[in-house]
Amino acid sequence: MPRITIQDILKKKDEGVKITMLTAYDFPFAQIVDEAGIDCILVGDSLGMVVQGLDNTLPVTMDEMIYHTKMVTRAVKNAMVIGDMPFMSYQAGPEEAVRNAGRFLKEAGASAIKLEGGGEVTDQIKAMTRSDIPVMAHIGLTPQSVHRMGGYKVQGKTGEAAKRLIDEAHRVEDAGAFAVLIEAVPMDLAETITGELTVPTIGIGAGPHCDGQVLVLHDVIGLFDRFVPRFVKRYANLKTEAIGAIGRYREEVLNGSFPSEKESFR
Ligand code: KIV
């Protein structure tokens, strides 16, 4: 199967076929997500929380993102790989944004980048698309704004806030974004935005009417349990499985049943 392209993603919206997206941060998990047939893999800056053990995503650096994206692109055969612009890699202005975004394509082999923000990043989106760097925008709850937002809260709940979000969605589309990720907004608002945009919307905590869905892999497979957002559905509990397996290994080492003859040489 050939690599999924932006044209494939746009076509899915036209044909009413849902777009599937998950995060991955390293070779083995990227291989698993790809083999499961997911359309897009986001190397999210959420790796700060689910891989690095940080309290938020702000300390994640460009070099760390490139390091992880390289591992992911090495593993992936079909999915579109999207690199996530970390905090302060694009906020200072379009020129720095283009240089950093370019690294995802040039050094790490990604096909596109994602960045958080609405009207305040349209110059960056324009500059990137002019440089042939496809951009996925990210509006609603933007985790890099955790301090301004006062926590990870549902956005667009009042009439005025909803209007602002609809306006942001149009502005990032007009600036050239090929898709808009919408995080933690009421489902009716996400439905309105999805109906108004010509580019696909990808929802996380935004209800069922978006053109596609994304979740953080470690939430989906039960590897992250510091907190579980309401919008997460856990499809497996690999942490419990792994603790069980490691516990059995430990027992067998202690009681002498591992290694047996079978695992030994003569
Ligand atoms: O960094 C990330 O994983 C994200 C998700 C919330 C989609 O942006």
Short mmCIF file of C-alpha atoms and ligand atoms in Angstrom, two decimals:
data_model
loop_
_atom_site.label_atom_id
_atom_site.label_comp_id
_atom_site.label_asym_id
_atom_site.label_seq_id
_atom_site.Cartn_x
_atom_site.Cartn_y
_atom_site.Cartn_z
CA MET A 1 0.00 0.00 0.00
CA PRO A 2 1.40 3.45 -0.88
CA ARG A 3 1.86 6.18 1.72
CA ILE A 4 -1.29 8.15 2.62
CA THR A 5 -1.10 11.64 1.11
CA ILE A 6 -2.82 14.93 1.85
CA GLN A 7 -4.94 14.37 -1.26
CA ASP A 8 -6.13 11.04 0.25
CA ILE A 9 -7.07 12.83 3.47
CA LEU A 10 -9.00 15.57 1.63
CA LYS A 11 -10.76 12.93 -0.48
CA LYS A 12 -11.94 11.14 2.65
CA LYS A 13 -13.82 14.27 3.73
CA ASP A 14 -15.43 14.59 0.28
CA GLU A 15 -16.47 10.93 0.34
CA GLY A 16 -17.64 10.96 3.97
CA VAL A 17 -15.02 8.40 5.04
CA LYS A 18 -13.70 9.00 8.58
CA ILE A 19 -10.01 9.80 9.02
CA THR A 20 -8.18 7.84 11.73
CA MET A 21 -5.23 9.29 13.60
CA LEU A 22 -3.21 8.29 16.67
CA THR A 23 0.02 9.48 18.22
CA ALA A 24 3.23 7.42 18.30
CA TYR A 25 6.67 8.38 19.51
CA ASP A 26 9.03 5.48 18.72
CA PHE A 27 9.77 2.67 16.27
CA PRO A 28 7.89 -0.29 17.82
CA PHE A 29 4.67 1.59 18.55
CA ALA A 30 4.74 3.42 15.21
CA GLN A 31 5.04 0.03 13.50
CA ILE A 32 2.04 -1.28 15.48
CA VAL A 33 -0.11 1.77 14.72
CA ASP A 34 0.84 1.63 11.04
CA GLU A 35 0.17 -2.10 10.74
CA ALA A 36 -3.25 -1.53 12.37
CA GLY A 37 -4.13 0.65 9.36
CA ILE A 38 -4.33 4.09 10.98
CA ASP A 39 -4.25 6.91 8.36
CA CYS A 40 -2.15 9.53 10.19
CA ILE A 41 0.44 9.25 12.94
CA LEU A 42 1.05 12.38 14.97
CA VAL A 43 4.37 12.57 16.74
CA GLY A 44 2.74 14.73 19.38
CA ASP A 45 4.47 16.92 21.92
CA SER A 46 2.26 14.96 24.33
CA LEU A 47 5.37 12.77 24.45
CA GLY A 48 6.50 15.20 27.14
CA MET A 49 3.78 13.86 29.40
CA VAL A 50 3.35 10.23 28.33
CA VAL A 51 7.00 9.35 27.55
CA GLN A 52 9.17 11.88 29.40
CA GLY A 53 7.01 12.00 32.54
CA LEU A 54 6.65 15.80 32.55
CA ASP A 55 3.67 17.68 34.00
CA ASN A 56 2.93 19.50 30.74
CA THR A 57 4.25 19.77 27.19
CA LEU A 58 6.05 23.10 27.51
CA PRO A 59 9.63 21.88 28.10
CA VAL A 60 9.69 19.64 25.00
CA THR A 61 12.37 20.80 22.54
CA MET A 62 12.70 20.76 18.75
CA ASP A 63 15.67 18.38 18.97
CA GLU A 64 13.60 15.93 21.04
CA MET A 65 10.75 16.13 18.53
CA ILE A 66 13.12 15.45 15.64
CA TYR A 67 14.67 12.51 17.52
CA HIS A 68 11.25 10.89 18.07
CA THR A 69 9.93 11.70 14.59
CA LYS A 70 12.94 9.98 13.01
CA MET A 71 12.13 6.78 14.92
CA VAL A 72 8.52 6.94 13.78
CA THR A 73 9.20 7.59 10.08
CA ARG A 74 11.73 4.75 10.07
CA ALA A 75 8.94 2.35 11.09
CA VAL A 76 6.02 3.60 9.03
CA LYS A 77 5.12 2.22 5.61
CA ASN A 78 1.61 3.57 4.96
CA ALA A 79 0.48 6.24 7.39
CA MET A 80 1.07 9.97 6.94
CA VAL A 81 3.52 11.12 9.64
CA ILE A 82 2.88 14.55 11.12
CA GLY A 83 5.42 16.26 13.39
CA ASP A 84 4.13 18.45 16.21
CA MET A 85 5.74 21.89 16.63
CA PRO A 86 6.77 22.22 20.31
CA PHE A 87 6.28 25.32 22.47
CA MET A 88 8.42 28.27 21.32
CA SER A 89 9.40 26.67 18.02
CA TYR A 90 6.96 28.91 16.06
CA GLN A 91 5.46 31.53 18.39
CA ALA A 92 8.28 34.07 17.85
CA GLY A 93 7.50 34.54 14.16
CA PRO A 94 7.12 33.07 10.66
CA GLU A 95 10.82 32.83 9.83
CA GLU A 96 11.73 30.75 12.86
CA ALA A 97 8.54 28.74 12.38
CA VAL A 98 9.46 27.84 8.79
CA ARG A 99 13.01 26.85 9.76
CA ASN A 100 11.80 24.59 12.56
CA ALA A 101 8.90 23.12 10.56
CA GLY A 102 11.30 22.43 7.70
CA ARG A 103 13.41 20.25 10.00
CA PHE A 104 10.50 17.81 10.41
CA LEU A 105 10.41 17.24 6.64
CA LYS A 106 14.13 17.55 5.87
CA GLU A 107 15.74 15.77 8.83
CA ALA A 108 12.99 13.52 10.16
CA GLY A 109 11.06 12.46 7.06
CA ALA A 110 7.63 13.71 8.17
CA SER A 111 5.08 14.73 5.52
CA ALA A 112 3.43 17.56 7.46
CA ILE A 113 3.51 19.47 10.72
CA LYS A 114 0.91 20.49 13.28
CA LEU A 115 0.90 23.68 15.32
CA GLU A 116 -1.39 25.04 18.02
CA GLY A 117 -3.30 28.30 17.72
CA GLY A 118 -5.79 30.25 15.63
CA GLY A 119 -5.60 33.84 14.40
CA GLU A 120 -2.26 34.48 16.10
CA VAL A 121 -0.45 31.86 13.98
CA THR A 122 -1.90 32.58 10.53
CA ASP A 123 1.30 34.33 9.40
CA GLN A 124 3.24 31.21 10.38
CA ILE A 125 0.78 28.93 8.54
CA LYS A 126 0.98 31.10 5.40
CA ALA A 127 4.79 31.16 5.48
CA MET A 128 4.98 27.38 5.95
CA THR A 129 2.51 26.56 3.18
CA ARG A 130 4.39 28.98 0.88
CA SER A 131 7.48 26.88 1.66
CA ASP A 132 5.62 23.65 0.72
CA ILE A 133 5.30 22.52 4.31
CA PRO A 134 1.76 21.15 4.80
CA VAL A 135 0.19 22.37 8.05
CA MET A 136 -2.45 20.88 10.32
CA ALA A 137 -3.86 23.58 12.60
CA HIS A 138 -4.95 22.87 16.20
CA ILE A 139 -7.69 24.95 17.87
CA GLY A 140 -9.89 24.69 20.95
CA LEU A 141 -7.98 23.40 23.94
CA THR A 142 -4.35 24.03 23.03
CA PRO A 143 -2.20 22.38 25.73
CA GLN A 144 0.75 24.75 25.16
CA SER A 145 -1.57 27.55 26.43
CA VAL A 146 -2.16 25.73 29.72
CA HIS A 147 -1.06 28.73 31.81
CA ARG A 148 -3.25 31.24 29.93
CA MET A 149 -6.23 28.86 29.96
CA GLY A 150 -5.77 28.05 33.66
CA GLY A 151 -5.76 24.29 33.09
CA TYR A 152 -7.02 21.78 30.54
CA LYS A 153 -10.61 23.00 30.15
CA VAL A 154 -13.33 22.54 27.55
CA GLN A 155 -13.30 25.56 25.20
CA GLY A 156 -16.03 27.36 23.24
CA LYS A 157 -18.76 26.86 25.82
CA THR A 158 -20.31 30.36 25.67
CA GLY A 159 -21.92 31.83 22.56
CA GLU A 160 -19.13 34.36 22.22
CA ALA A 161 -16.35 31.79 22.70
CA ALA A 162 -18.03 29.51 20.16
CA LYS A 163 -18.17 32.35 17.60
CA ARG A 164 -14.48 33.04 18.23
CA LEU A 165 -13.59 29.40 17.60
CA ILE A 166 -15.60 29.27 14.36
CA ASP A 167 -13.74 32.40 13.26
CA GLU A 168 -10.37 30.84 14.23
CA ALA A 169 -11.22 27.73 12.19
CA HIS A 170 -11.92 29.83 9.09
CA ARG A 171 -8.79 31.89 9.59
CA VAL A 172 -6.46 28.86 9.79
CA GLU A 173 -8.18 27.28 6.79
CA ASP A 174 -7.85 30.53 4.81
CA ALA A 175 -4.17 30.71 5.80
CA GLY A 176 -3.62 27.34 4.11
CA ALA A 177 -4.04 24.59 6.73
CA PHE A 178 -4.93 21.26 5.05
CA ALA A 179 -6.78 20.07 8.18
CA VAL A 180 -7.88 21.46 11.52
CA LEU A 181 -7.56 19.51 14.76
CA ILE A 182 -10.25 20.52 17.27
CA GLU A 183 -9.62 19.64 20.91
CA ALA A 184 -12.12 19.62 23.80
CA VAL A 185 -15.05 21.62 22.49
CA PRO A 186 -18.79 20.90 22.67
CA MET A 187 -19.86 18.43 19.98
CA ASP A 188 -22.41 20.77 18.37
CA LEU A 189 -19.76 23.43 17.90
CA ALA A 190 -17.37 20.90 16.33
CA GLU A 191 -20.21 19.81 14.03
CA THR A 192 -20.80 23.42 12.93
CA ILE A 193 -17.09 23.96 12.25
CA THR A 194 -16.89 20.66 10.36
CA GLY A 195 -19.87 21.68 8.21
CA GLU A 196 -18.44 25.12 7.44
CA LEU A 197 -14.86 24.13 6.55
CA THR A 198 -13.85 22.59 3.25
CA VAL A 199 -10.76 20.99 4.82
CA PRO A 200 -11.20 18.03 7.21
CA THR A 201 -11.56 18.43 10.96
CA ILE A 202 -9.93 15.91 13.30
CA GLY A 203 -11.52 15.80 16.73
CA ILE A 204 -10.23 14.90 20.18
CA GLY A 205 -12.89 15.43 22.80
CA ALA A 206 -14.96 17.14 20.11
CA GLY A 207 -17.72 14.58 19.55
CA PRO A 208 -18.58 12.25 16.70
CA HIS A 209 -19.26 14.75 13.88
CA CYS A 210 -15.67 15.65 13.01
CA ASP A 211 -14.25 14.24 9.78
CA GLY A 212 -11.75 12.19 11.77
CA GLN A 213 -10.64 11.33 15.29
CA VAL A 214 -7.31 11.39 17.11
CA LEU A 215 -6.28 10.11 20.53
CA VAL A 216 -3.01 9.77 22.40
CA LEU A 217 -1.80 6.19 21.90
CA HIS A 218 -0.74 5.70 25.52
CA ASP A 219 -4.30 6.55 26.62
CA VAL A 220 -5.85 4.13 24.12
CA ILE A 221 -3.72 1.15 25.11
CA GLY A 222 -3.55 1.88 28.83
CA LEU A 223 0.08 2.89 29.24
CA PHE A 224 -0.67 6.29 30.79
CA ASP A 225 -2.71 6.40 33.97
CA ARG A 226 -1.67 9.59 35.79
CA PHE A 227 -5.08 10.95 34.72
CA VAL A 228 -7.62 9.91 32.11
CA PRO A 229 -9.51 12.69 30.32
CA ARG A 230 -13.24 12.12 29.88
CA PHE A 231 -12.90 11.95 26.09
CA VAL A 232 -10.50 9.00 26.22
CA LYS A 233 -11.67 5.47 25.56
CA ARG A 234 -9.27 2.79 26.70
CA TYR A 235 -9.20 -0.20 24.36
CA ALA A 236 -6.53 -2.22 26.22
CA ASN A 237 -4.65 -2.16 29.48
CA LEU A 238 -1.07 -2.89 28.48
CA LYS A 239 0.38 -1.57 31.72
CA THR A 240 -1.43 -4.26 33.71
CA GLU A 241 -0.44 -6.87 31.10
CA ALA A 242 3.21 -5.79 31.25
CA ILE A 243 3.33 -5.78 35.06
CA GLY A 244 1.85 -9.31 34.99
CA ALA A 245 4.41 -10.57 32.47
CA ILE A 246 7.35 -8.96 34.28
CA GLY A 247 6.06 -10.32 37.60
CA ARG A 248 5.99 -13.87 36.15
CA TYR A 249 9.55 -13.46 34.84
CA ARG A 250 10.69 -12.25 38.27
CA GLU A 251 9.00 -15.21 40.01
CA GLU A 252 10.63 -17.71 37.65
CA VAL A 253 14.08 -16.19 38.14
CA LEU A 254 13.58 -16.32 41.91
CA ASN A 255 12.31 -19.93 41.93
CA GLY A 256 14.88 -21.15 39.39
CA SER A 257 12.44 -22.22 36.66
CA PHE A 258 13.89 -19.65 34.24
CA PRO A 259 16.09 -20.26 32.36
CA SER A 260 15.21 -23.91 31.75
CA GLU A 261 17.15 -26.34 29.50
CA LYS A 262 15.14 -24.97 26.58
CA GLU A 263 16.62 -21.49 26.97
CA SER A 264 20.13 -22.78 27.71
CA PHE A 265 23.10 -23.97 25.58
CA ARG A 266 25.08 -27.23 25.89
O1 KIV B 1 0.51 16.37 21.26
C1 KIV B 1 -0.47 15.67 21.00
O2 KIV B 1 -0.45 14.44 21.11
C2 KIV B 1 -1.67 16.33 20.56
C3 KIV B 1 -2.93 15.55 20.73
C4 KIV B 1 -3.71 16.11 21.85
C5 KIV B 1 -3.71 15.46 19.51
O3 KIV B 1 -1.67 17.44 20.14
#
